[in-house]
């Protein structure tokens, strides 16, 4: 009975002796190949700048990105992400200046920002993004970060400008909140007028219906400028002129000079002061801000440090829709890079940052990928507002145009100019920057 077993055992030993050297040779080759492949990947420092992304769990706003950096560095030993925080106050200007003196970081937040794209500061990433991957994104998202056939960034989330409402102040004055966040211009003005008042005789306290920063690079005014059907641009041509544009400018002038419902700090362009007037001093009932700021409001509310708030869209005018204009997409781009290995690693990093779309909802952004369900009612309203938001035009010089519009309207408000003259001044100034019909 033992003989067949013995023969089988001998055969197994002989097979092992013959096959083992062959197996070890294959194993060693595979190990060498894997080692070579690892060695081929980039090792070194990647510089990275980003703005804060506050949330309920992270009021400072940088834990999200620091955690991503930590995980990425663990995944790719030898890669060091040198991170530098940006502030909302001067971060954008810092990036602009850095682009001019050649000190841009390797990775930066660009959004659908055609200053960096049109001036050829960024590397296209087409070769890393296949058609199947692009299909994961909502309509228009990839187009928003593309230019002349090239893709220049990985999108994190979407945002726009919305109106944040102090519900307690509305209730105190027995003013009805806009149903579903929608109202026409007349209803809006009526509410803002009732919310603008003074208290006390000797030490007067002033309360205002509206706060909106007129700082450069802001988009707060466009929801009013476009509400009667004007267009900021048409087929890559500046087109904010004519009767509808004048009507939009007049609406803005009326808010400041006729109805006097706007917090005067708005003209100073001090965004932080307006924010504090809204959340701390509580002398401003409605604040126009970028929609991702909802994450900060929720954080304060979770700690019992904030009133009940709501979200509304811009009022509707002759156009019948609450249309506005915004960069709309928050994305990450890569500075021009000749080292292909480094470029590939930088792409891996920005893709790694943007993968978790459920997390971006916590940060106050609307997901850019399909099939991500938003359950929060306020975020659903922001998503609707985004649908009514046009992205900024895809041509160079837009930043100068936008800032010219803001500066001329601000000057017109201060000097009590009429809407027609302001619109013509804007048109004449812009004509020196771009060609239009």
PDB file of C-alpha atoms in Angstrom, residues 12-263:
ATOM      1  CA  UNK A  12       6.704  15.602  -6.067  1.00  0.00           C
ATOM      2  CA  UNK A  13      10.279  16.002  -4.837  1.00  0.00           C
ATOM      3  CA  UNK A  14      11.646  15.683  -8.385  1.00  0.00           C
ATOM      4  CA  UNK A  15       9.024  18.229  -9.675  1.00  0.00           C
ATOM      5  CA  UNK A  16       9.923  20.644  -6.885  1.00  0.00           C
ATOM      6  CA  UNK A  17      13.650  20.371  -7.619  1.00  0.00           C
ATOM      7  CA  UNK A  18      13.051  21.036 -11.320  1.00  0.00           C
ATOM      8  CA  UNK A  19      10.467  23.836 -10.952  1.00  0.00           C
ATOM      9  CA  UNK A  20      11.879  25.722  -7.930  1.00  0.00           C
ATOM     10  CA  UNK A  21      14.813  27.390  -9.722  1.00  0.00           C
ATOM     11  CA  UNK A  22      12.451  28.405 -12.550  1.00  0.00           C
ATOM     12  CA  UNK A  23       9.935  29.847 -10.043  1.00  0.00           C
ATOM     13  CA  UNK A  24      12.613  31.766  -8.173  1.00  0.00           C
ATOM     14  CA  UNK A  25      13.904  33.164 -11.438  1.00  0.00           C
ATOM     15  CA  UNK A  26      10.425  34.427 -12.331  1.00  0.00           C
ATOM     16  CA  UNK A  27       9.920  35.828  -8.827  1.00  0.00           C
ATOM     17  CA  UNK A  28      13.226  37.654  -8.870  1.00  0.00           C
ATOM     18  CA  UNK A  29      12.464  39.116 -12.298  1.00  0.00           C
ATOM     19  CA  UNK A  30       9.066  40.302 -11.100  1.00  0.00           C
ATOM     20  CA  UNK A  31      10.611  41.851  -8.005  1.00  0.00           C
ATOM     21  CA  UNK A  32      13.196  43.626 -10.121  1.00  0.00           C
ATOM     22  CA  UNK A  33      10.510  44.867 -12.501  1.00  0.00           C
ATOM     23  CA  UNK A  34       8.385  46.157  -9.610  1.00  0.00           C
ATOM     24  CA  UNK A  35      11.427  47.769  -8.060  1.00  0.00           C
ATOM     25  CA  UNK A  36      12.333  49.435 -11.344  1.00  0.00           C
ATOM     26  CA  UNK A  37       8.755  50.602 -11.758  1.00  0.00           C
ATOM     27  CA  UNK A  38       8.781  52.148  -8.275  1.00  0.00           C
ATOM     28  CA  UNK A  39      12.143  53.730  -8.973  1.00  0.00           C
ATOM     29  CA  UNK A  40      10.754  55.223 -12.170  1.00  0.00           C
ATOM     30  CA  UNK A  41       8.107  57.183 -10.269  1.00  0.00           C
ATOM     31  CA  UNK A  42       8.878  60.744  -9.242  1.00  0.00           C
ATOM     32  CA  UNK A  43      10.473  61.321  -5.855  1.00  0.00           C
ATOM     33  CA  UNK A  44      10.910  64.825  -4.544  1.00  0.00           C
ATOM     34  CA  UNK A  45       9.089  67.960  -3.434  1.00  0.00           C
ATOM     35  CA  UNK A  46       5.799  69.215  -4.886  1.00  0.00           C
ATOM     36  CA  UNK A  47       4.763  72.687  -3.772  1.00  0.00           C
ATOM     37  CA  UNK A  48       1.062  73.273  -3.219  1.00  0.00           C
ATOM     38  CA  UNK A  49      -1.098  76.262  -2.245  1.00  0.00           C
ATOM     39  CA  UNK A  50      -4.753  76.180  -1.269  1.00  0.00           C
ATOM     40  CA  UNK A  51      -7.492  78.232   0.358  1.00  0.00           C
ATOM     41  CA  UNK A  52      -9.224  77.030   3.542  1.00  0.00           C
ATOM     42  CA  UNK A  53     -12.265  74.751   3.333  1.00  0.00           C
ATOM     43  CA  UNK A  54     -13.997  75.097   6.733  1.00  0.00           C
ATOM     44  CA  UNK A  55     -16.625  72.572   7.830  1.00  0.00           C
ATOM     45  CA  UNK A  56     -18.440  71.563  11.017  1.00  0.00           C
ATOM     46  CA  UNK A  57     -15.630  69.171  11.948  1.00  0.00           C
ATOM     47  CA  UNK A  58     -12.878  71.491  10.746  1.00  0.00           C
ATOM     48  CA  UNK A  59     -13.554  75.173  11.463  1.00  0.00           C
ATOM     49  CA  UNK A  60      -9.977  76.136  10.575  1.00  0.00           C
ATOM     50  CA  UNK A  61     -10.466  74.785   7.084  1.00  0.00           C
ATOM     51  CA  UNK A  62      -7.151  73.047   6.473  1.00  0.00           C
ATOM     52  CA  UNK A  63      -7.553  69.613   8.093  1.00  0.00           C
ATOM     53  CA  UNK A  64      -9.220  68.257   4.959  1.00  0.00           C
ATOM     54  CA  UNK A  65      -6.262  69.081   2.765  1.00  0.00           C
ATOM     55  CA  UNK A  66      -3.632  68.153   5.382  1.00  0.00           C
ATOM     56  CA  UNK A  67      -5.210  64.723   5.784  1.00  0.00           C
ATOM     57  CA  UNK A  68      -5.149  64.247   2.011  1.00  0.00           C
ATOM     58  CA  UNK A  69      -1.473  65.202   1.971  1.00  0.00           C
ATOM     59  CA  UNK A  70      -0.659  62.794   4.785  1.00  0.00           C
ATOM     60  CA  UNK A  71      -2.411  59.876   3.058  1.00  0.00           C
ATOM     61  CA  UNK A  72      -0.856  60.658  -0.304  1.00  0.00           C
ATOM     62  CA  UNK A  73       2.658  60.831   1.119  1.00  0.00           C
ATOM     63  CA  UNK A  74       2.085  57.496   2.830  1.00  0.00           C
ATOM     64  CA  UNK A  75       0.917  56.010  -0.463  1.00  0.00           C
ATOM     65  CA  UNK A  76       3.905  57.414  -2.364  1.00  0.00           C
ATOM     66  CA  UNK A  77       7.023  57.305  -0.151  1.00  0.00           C
ATOM     67  CA  UNK A  78       9.629  59.751  -1.330  1.00  0.00           C
ATOM     68  CA  UNK A  79       7.072  62.360  -2.381  1.00  0.00           C
ATOM     69  CA  UNK A  80       6.861  65.433  -0.163  1.00  0.00           C
ATOM     70  CA  UNK A  81       3.944  67.863  -0.540  1.00  0.00           C
ATOM     71  CA  UNK A  82       5.151  71.284   0.610  1.00  0.00           C
ATOM     72  CA  UNK A  83       1.857  72.960   1.537  1.00  0.00           C
ATOM     73  CA  UNK A  84       1.291  76.690   2.024  1.00  0.00           C
ATOM     74  CA  UNK A  85      -2.125  78.012   3.129  1.00  0.00           C
ATOM     75  CA  UNK A  86      -3.729  80.938   1.307  1.00  0.00           C
ATOM     76  CA  UNK A  87      -6.075  83.478   2.883  1.00  0.00           C
ATOM     77  CA  UNK A  88      -9.283  84.742   1.306  1.00  0.00           C
ATOM     78  CA  UNK A  89      -8.124  88.292   1.942  1.00  0.00           C
ATOM     79  CA  UNK A  90      -5.068  88.341  -0.324  1.00  0.00           C
ATOM     80  CA  UNK A  91      -4.564  84.776  -1.572  1.00  0.00           C
ATOM     81  CA  UNK A  92      -5.779  85.366  -5.104  1.00  0.00           C
ATOM     82  CA  UNK A  93      -3.625  88.465  -5.499  1.00  0.00           C
ATOM     83  CA  UNK A  94      -0.665  86.485  -4.191  1.00  0.00           C
ATOM     84  CA  UNK A  95      -1.166  83.892  -6.927  1.00  0.00           C
ATOM     85  CA  UNK A  96      -1.455  86.589  -9.601  1.00  0.00           C
ATOM     86  CA  UNK A  97       1.769  88.233  -8.426  1.00  0.00           C
ATOM     87  CA  UNK A  98       3.526  84.865  -8.241  1.00  0.00           C
ATOM     88  CA  UNK A  99       2.561  84.109 -11.826  1.00  0.00           C
ATOM     89  CA  UNK A 100       4.238  87.317 -12.914  1.00  0.00           C
ATOM     90  CA  UNK A 101       7.491  86.806 -11.013  1.00  0.00           C
ATOM     91  CA  UNK A 102       7.789  83.097 -11.811  1.00  0.00           C
ATOM     92  CA  UNK A 103       7.194  81.783  -8.289  1.00  0.00           C
ATOM     93  CA  UNK A 104       3.911  79.922  -8.761  1.00  0.00           C
ATOM     94  CA  UNK A 105       3.639  76.662  -6.798  1.00  0.00           C
ATOM     95  CA  UNK A 106       3.508  73.340  -8.639  1.00  0.00           C
ATOM     96  CA  UNK A 107      -0.193  72.911  -7.785  1.00  0.00           C
ATOM     97  CA  UNK A 108      -2.662  75.720  -7.191  1.00  0.00           C
ATOM     98  CA  UNK A 109      -6.424  76.281  -6.942  1.00  0.00           C
ATOM     99  CA  UNK A 110      -7.580  77.722 -10.239  1.00  0.00           C
ATOM    100  CA  UNK A 111     -11.281  77.038 -10.620  1.00  0.00           C
ATOM    101  CA  UNK A 112     -12.558  77.957 -14.036  1.00  0.00           C
ATOM    102  CA  UNK A 113     -10.079  80.815 -13.990  1.00  0.00           C
ATOM    103  CA  UNK A 114      -8.938  81.800 -17.441  1.00  0.00           C
ATOM    104  CA  UNK A 115      -6.302  84.190 -16.199  1.00  0.00           C
ATOM    105  CA  UNK A 116      -3.984  81.264 -15.508  1.00  0.00           C
ATOM    106  CA  UNK A 117      -5.197  79.178 -18.443  1.00  0.00           C
ATOM    107  CA  UNK A 118      -5.184  81.865 -21.119  1.00  0.00           C
ATOM    108  CA  UNK A 119      -1.771  83.135 -20.039  1.00  0.00           C
ATOM    109  CA  UNK A 120      -0.312  79.639 -20.506  1.00  0.00           C
ATOM    110  CA  UNK A 121       0.719  79.106 -16.891  1.00  0.00           C
ATOM    111  CA  UNK A 122      -0.799  75.609 -16.597  1.00  0.00           C
ATOM    112  CA  UNK A 123      -0.040  72.145 -17.944  1.00  0.00           C
ATOM    113  CA  UNK A 124      -2.758  70.350 -19.910  1.00  0.00           C
ATOM    114  CA  UNK A 125      -3.656  66.941 -18.457  1.00  0.00           C
ATOM    115  CA  UNK A 126      -5.537  65.410 -21.411  1.00  0.00           C
ATOM    116  CA  UNK A 127      -3.337  62.326 -21.635  1.00  0.00           C
ATOM    117  CA  UNK A 128      -4.347  61.260 -18.128  1.00  0.00           C
ATOM    118  CA  UNK A 129      -8.109  61.754 -18.554  1.00  0.00           C
ATOM    119  CA  UNK A 130      -9.889  59.202 -20.739  1.00  0.00           C
ATOM    120  CA  UNK A 131     -13.466  59.381 -22.022  1.00  0.00           C
ATOM    121  CA  UNK A 132     -14.826  56.942 -19.439  1.00  0.00           C
ATOM    122  CA  UNK A 133     -13.415  59.055 -16.633  1.00  0.00           C
ATOM    123  CA  UNK A 134     -14.892  62.245 -18.086  1.00  0.00           C
ATOM    124  CA  UNK A 135     -18.344  60.615 -18.206  1.00  0.00           C
ATOM    125  CA  UNK A 136     -18.385  60.561 -14.389  1.00  0.00           C
ATOM    126  CA  UNK A 137     -18.787  64.342 -14.316  1.00  0.00           C
ATOM    127  CA  UNK A 138     -21.919  66.428 -14.641  1.00  0.00           C
ATOM    128  CA  UNK A 139     -22.617  68.208 -17.887  1.00  0.00           C
ATOM    129  CA  UNK A 140     -20.418  71.223 -18.490  1.00  0.00           C
ATOM    130  CA  UNK A 141     -17.953  70.554 -15.666  1.00  0.00           C
ATOM    131  CA  UNK A 142     -15.031  69.340 -17.793  1.00  0.00           C
ATOM    132  CA  UNK A 143     -15.808  71.986 -20.426  1.00  0.00           C
ATOM    133  CA  UNK A 144     -15.518  74.633 -17.724  1.00  0.00           C
ATOM    134  CA  UNK A 145     -11.885  73.738 -17.073  1.00  0.00           C
ATOM    135  CA  UNK A 146     -11.026  73.165 -20.734  1.00  0.00           C
ATOM    136  CA  UNK A 147      -9.663  75.617 -23.264  1.00  0.00           C
ATOM    137  CA  UNK A 148      -8.953  75.125 -26.975  1.00  0.00           C
ATOM    138  CA  UNK A 149      -9.240  71.357 -26.679  1.00  0.00           C
ATOM    139  CA  UNK A 150      -7.094  70.970 -23.555  1.00  0.00           C
ATOM    140  CA  UNK A 151      -8.120  70.133 -19.975  1.00  0.00           C
ATOM    141  CA  UNK A 152      -6.348  72.224 -17.349  1.00  0.00           C
ATOM    142  CA  UNK A 153      -7.515  70.980 -13.987  1.00  0.00           C
ATOM    143  CA  UNK A 154      -9.304  68.482 -11.778  1.00  0.00           C
ATOM    144  CA  UNK A 155     -12.593  69.821 -10.324  1.00  0.00           C
ATOM    145  CA  UNK A 156     -13.349  69.524  -6.614  1.00  0.00           C
ATOM    146  CA  UNK A 157     -16.819  71.087  -6.403  1.00  0.00           C
ATOM    147  CA  UNK A 158     -19.221  73.740  -7.674  1.00  0.00           C
ATOM    148  CA  UNK A 159     -20.301  77.014  -6.083  1.00  0.00           C
ATOM    149  CA  UNK A 160     -21.934  80.331  -6.875  1.00  0.00           C
ATOM    150  CA  UNK A 161     -23.005  83.516  -5.098  1.00  0.00           C
ATOM    151  CA  UNK A 162     -26.145  83.248  -2.980  1.00  0.00           C
ATOM    152  CA  UNK A 163     -28.011  85.290  -0.393  1.00  0.00           C
ATOM    153  CA  UNK A 164     -27.688  84.152   3.229  1.00  0.00           C
ATOM    154  CA  UNK A 165     -30.632  85.293   5.371  1.00  0.00           C
ATOM    155  CA  UNK A 166     -30.841  85.983   9.118  1.00  0.00           C
ATOM    156  CA  UNK A 167     -34.211  84.302   9.749  1.00  0.00           C
ATOM    157  CA  UNK A 168     -34.532  85.872  13.216  1.00  0.00           C
ATOM    158  CA  UNK A 169     -34.362  89.397  11.800  1.00  0.00           C
ATOM    159  CA  UNK A 170     -37.027  88.548   9.219  1.00  0.00           C
ATOM    160  CA  UNK A 171     -39.256  87.131  11.962  1.00  0.00           C
ATOM    161  CA  UNK A 172     -38.735  90.147  14.241  1.00  0.00           C
ATOM    162  CA  UNK A 173     -40.006  92.476  11.496  1.00  0.00           C
ATOM    163  CA  UNK A 174     -42.726  89.990  10.500  1.00  0.00           C
ATOM    164  CA  UNK A 175     -41.331  89.688   7.002  1.00  0.00           C
ATOM    165  CA  UNK A 176     -42.089  86.544   5.064  1.00  0.00           C
ATOM    166  CA  UNK A 177     -39.091  84.602   3.832  1.00  0.00           C
ATOM    167  CA  UNK A 178     -38.903  84.144   0.051  1.00  0.00           C
ATOM    168  CA  UNK A 179     -40.734  80.928  -0.797  1.00  0.00           C
ATOM    169  CA  UNK A 180     -38.235  78.294  -1.922  1.00  0.00           C
ATOM    170  CA  UNK A 181     -35.623  81.037  -1.863  1.00  0.00           C
ATOM    171  CA  UNK A 182     -37.203  82.825  -4.835  1.00  0.00           C
ATOM    172  CA  UNK A 183     -38.501  86.418  -5.001  1.00  0.00           C
ATOM    173  CA  UNK A 184     -38.880  89.190  -7.546  1.00  0.00           C
ATOM    174  CA  UNK A 185     -37.021  92.485  -7.342  1.00  0.00           C
ATOM    175  CA  UNK A 186     -40.001  94.383  -5.887  1.00  0.00           C
ATOM    176  CA  UNK A 187     -40.475  91.816  -3.106  1.00  0.00           C
ATOM    177  CA  UNK A 188     -36.769  91.872  -2.425  1.00  0.00           C
ATOM    178  CA  UNK A 189     -36.604  95.685  -2.178  1.00  0.00           C
ATOM    179  CA  UNK A 190     -39.666  95.759   0.085  1.00  0.00           C
ATOM    180  CA  UNK A 191     -38.033  93.276   2.463  1.00  0.00           C
ATOM    181  CA  UNK A 192     -34.680  95.076   2.444  1.00  0.00           C
ATOM    182  CA  UNK A 193     -36.394  98.404   3.161  1.00  0.00           C
ATOM    183  CA  UNK A 194     -38.215  97.000   6.200  1.00  0.00           C
ATOM    184  CA  UNK A 195     -34.989  95.463   7.462  1.00  0.00           C
ATOM    185  CA  UNK A 196     -33.129  98.800   7.288  1.00  0.00           C
ATOM    186  CA  UNK A 197     -33.755 100.913  10.402  1.00  0.00           C
ATOM    187  CA  UNK A 198     -32.163 102.548  13.458  1.00  0.00           C
ATOM    188  CA  UNK A 199     -32.598 101.953  17.173  1.00  0.00           C
ATOM    189  CA  UNK A 200     -31.944 104.347  20.053  1.00  0.00           C
ATOM    190  CA  UNK A 201     -31.688 108.130  20.193  1.00  0.00           C
ATOM    191  CA  UNK A 202     -28.312 109.049  21.634  1.00  0.00           C
ATOM    192  CA  UNK A 203     -26.314 105.958  20.769  1.00  0.00           C
ATOM    193  CA  UNK A 204     -28.006 104.973  17.565  1.00  0.00           C
ATOM    194  CA  UNK A 205     -27.660 101.450  16.235  1.00  0.00           C
ATOM    195  CA  UNK A 206     -27.936 101.038  12.503  1.00  0.00           C
ATOM    196  CA  UNK A 207     -29.381  97.952  10.859  1.00  0.00           C
ATOM    197  CA  UNK A 208     -29.218  97.187   7.157  1.00  0.00           C
ATOM    198  CA  UNK A 209     -31.106  94.908   4.865  1.00  0.00           C
ATOM    199  CA  UNK A 210     -28.192  93.965   2.623  1.00  0.00           C
ATOM    200  CA  UNK A 211     -24.454  93.459   2.622  1.00  0.00           C
ATOM    201  CA  UNK A 212     -22.397  92.746  -0.516  1.00  0.00           C
ATOM    202  CA  UNK A 213     -18.702  93.369  -0.934  1.00  0.00           C
ATOM    203  CA  UNK A 214     -17.673  95.464  -3.945  1.00  0.00           C
ATOM    204  CA  UNK A 215     -14.083  94.283  -3.701  1.00  0.00           C
ATOM    205  CA  UNK A 216     -12.100  93.632  -6.855  1.00  0.00           C
ATOM    206  CA  UNK A 217     -12.425  90.085  -8.238  1.00  0.00           C
ATOM    207  CA  UNK A 218     -15.870  89.721  -6.672  1.00  0.00           C
ATOM    208  CA  UNK A 219     -19.013  88.622  -8.535  1.00  0.00           C
ATOM    209  CA  UNK A 220     -21.587  89.874  -6.017  1.00  0.00           C
ATOM    210  CA  UNK A 221     -23.133  92.473  -8.339  1.00  0.00           C
ATOM    211  CA  UNK A 222     -23.759  90.300 -11.384  1.00  0.00           C
ATOM    212  CA  UNK A 223     -26.997  88.840 -10.058  1.00  0.00           C
ATOM    213  CA  UNK A 224     -28.418  92.376 -10.104  1.00  0.00           C
ATOM    214  CA  UNK A 225     -26.704  93.544 -13.283  1.00  0.00           C
ATOM    215  CA  UNK A 226     -28.181  90.673 -15.303  1.00  0.00           C
ATOM    216  CA  UNK A 227     -31.663  90.513 -13.766  1.00  0.00           C
ATOM    217  CA  UNK A 228     -33.365  92.464 -16.583  1.00  0.00           C
ATOM    218  CA  UNK A 229     -31.896  90.341 -19.360  1.00  0.00           C
ATOM    219  CA  UNK A 230     -28.473  91.870 -19.974  1.00  0.00           C
ATOM    220  CA  UNK A 231     -25.532  89.679 -20.983  1.00  0.00           C
ATOM    221  CA  UNK A 232     -21.998  90.060 -19.726  1.00  0.00           C
ATOM    222  CA  UNK A 233     -20.596  88.475 -22.876  1.00  0.00           C
ATOM    223  CA  UNK A 234     -21.783  86.794 -26.031  1.00  0.00           C
ATOM    224  CA  UNK A 235     -19.669  84.318 -28.017  1.00  0.00           C
ATOM    225  CA  UNK A 236     -16.463  85.455 -26.323  1.00  0.00           C
ATOM    226  CA  UNK A 237     -17.310  89.112 -26.903  1.00  0.00           C
ATOM    227  CA  UNK A 238     -17.998  91.605 -24.138  1.00  0.00           C
ATOM    228  CA  UNK A 239     -21.656  92.586 -24.420  1.00  0.00           C
ATOM    229  CA  UNK A 240     -22.676  94.345 -21.215  1.00  0.00           C
ATOM    230  CA  UNK A 241     -24.176  97.476 -22.745  1.00  0.00           C
ATOM    231  CA  UNK A 242     -27.517  98.680 -24.069  1.00  0.00           C
ATOM    232  CA  UNK A 243     -30.887  99.283 -22.315  1.00  0.00           C
ATOM    233  CA  UNK A 244     -30.939  96.028 -20.364  1.00  0.00           C
ATOM    234  CA  UNK A 245     -27.475  96.661 -18.975  1.00  0.00           C
ATOM    235  CA  UNK A 246     -28.444 100.223 -18.013  1.00  0.00           C
ATOM    236  CA  UNK A 247     -31.512  98.837 -16.252  1.00  0.00           C
ATOM    237  CA  UNK A 248     -29.364  96.414 -14.256  1.00  0.00           C
ATOM    238  CA  UNK A 249     -26.957  99.172 -13.229  1.00  0.00           C
ATOM    239  CA  UNK A 250     -29.942 101.296 -12.196  1.00  0.00           C
ATOM    240  CA  UNK A 251     -31.170  98.499  -9.923  1.00  0.00           C
ATOM    241  CA  UNK A 252     -27.804  98.524  -8.147  1.00  0.00           C
ATOM    242  CA  UNK A 253     -27.761 102.323  -7.823  1.00  0.00           C
ATOM    243  CA  UNK A 254     -31.250 102.268  -6.339  1.00  0.00           C
ATOM    244  CA  UNK A 255     -30.263  99.791  -3.652  1.00  0.00           C
ATOM    245  CA  UNK A 256     -27.426 102.075  -2.531  1.00  0.00           C
ATOM    246  CA  UNK A 257     -28.685 105.601  -3.148  1.00  0.00           C
ATOM    247  CA  UNK A 258     -32.466 105.516  -3.468  1.00  0.00           C
ATOM    248  CA  UNK A 259     -33.537 102.875  -0.961  1.00  0.00           C
ATOM    249  CA  UNK A 260     -30.304 103.099   1.094  1.00  0.00           C
ATOM    250  CA  UNK A 261     -30.633  99.481   2.211  1.00  0.00           C
ATOM    251  CA  UNK A 262     -26.969  98.468   1.769  1.00  0.00           C
ATOM    252  CA  UNK A 263     -24.466  98.331   4.629  1.00  0.00           C
TER     253      UNK A 263
END
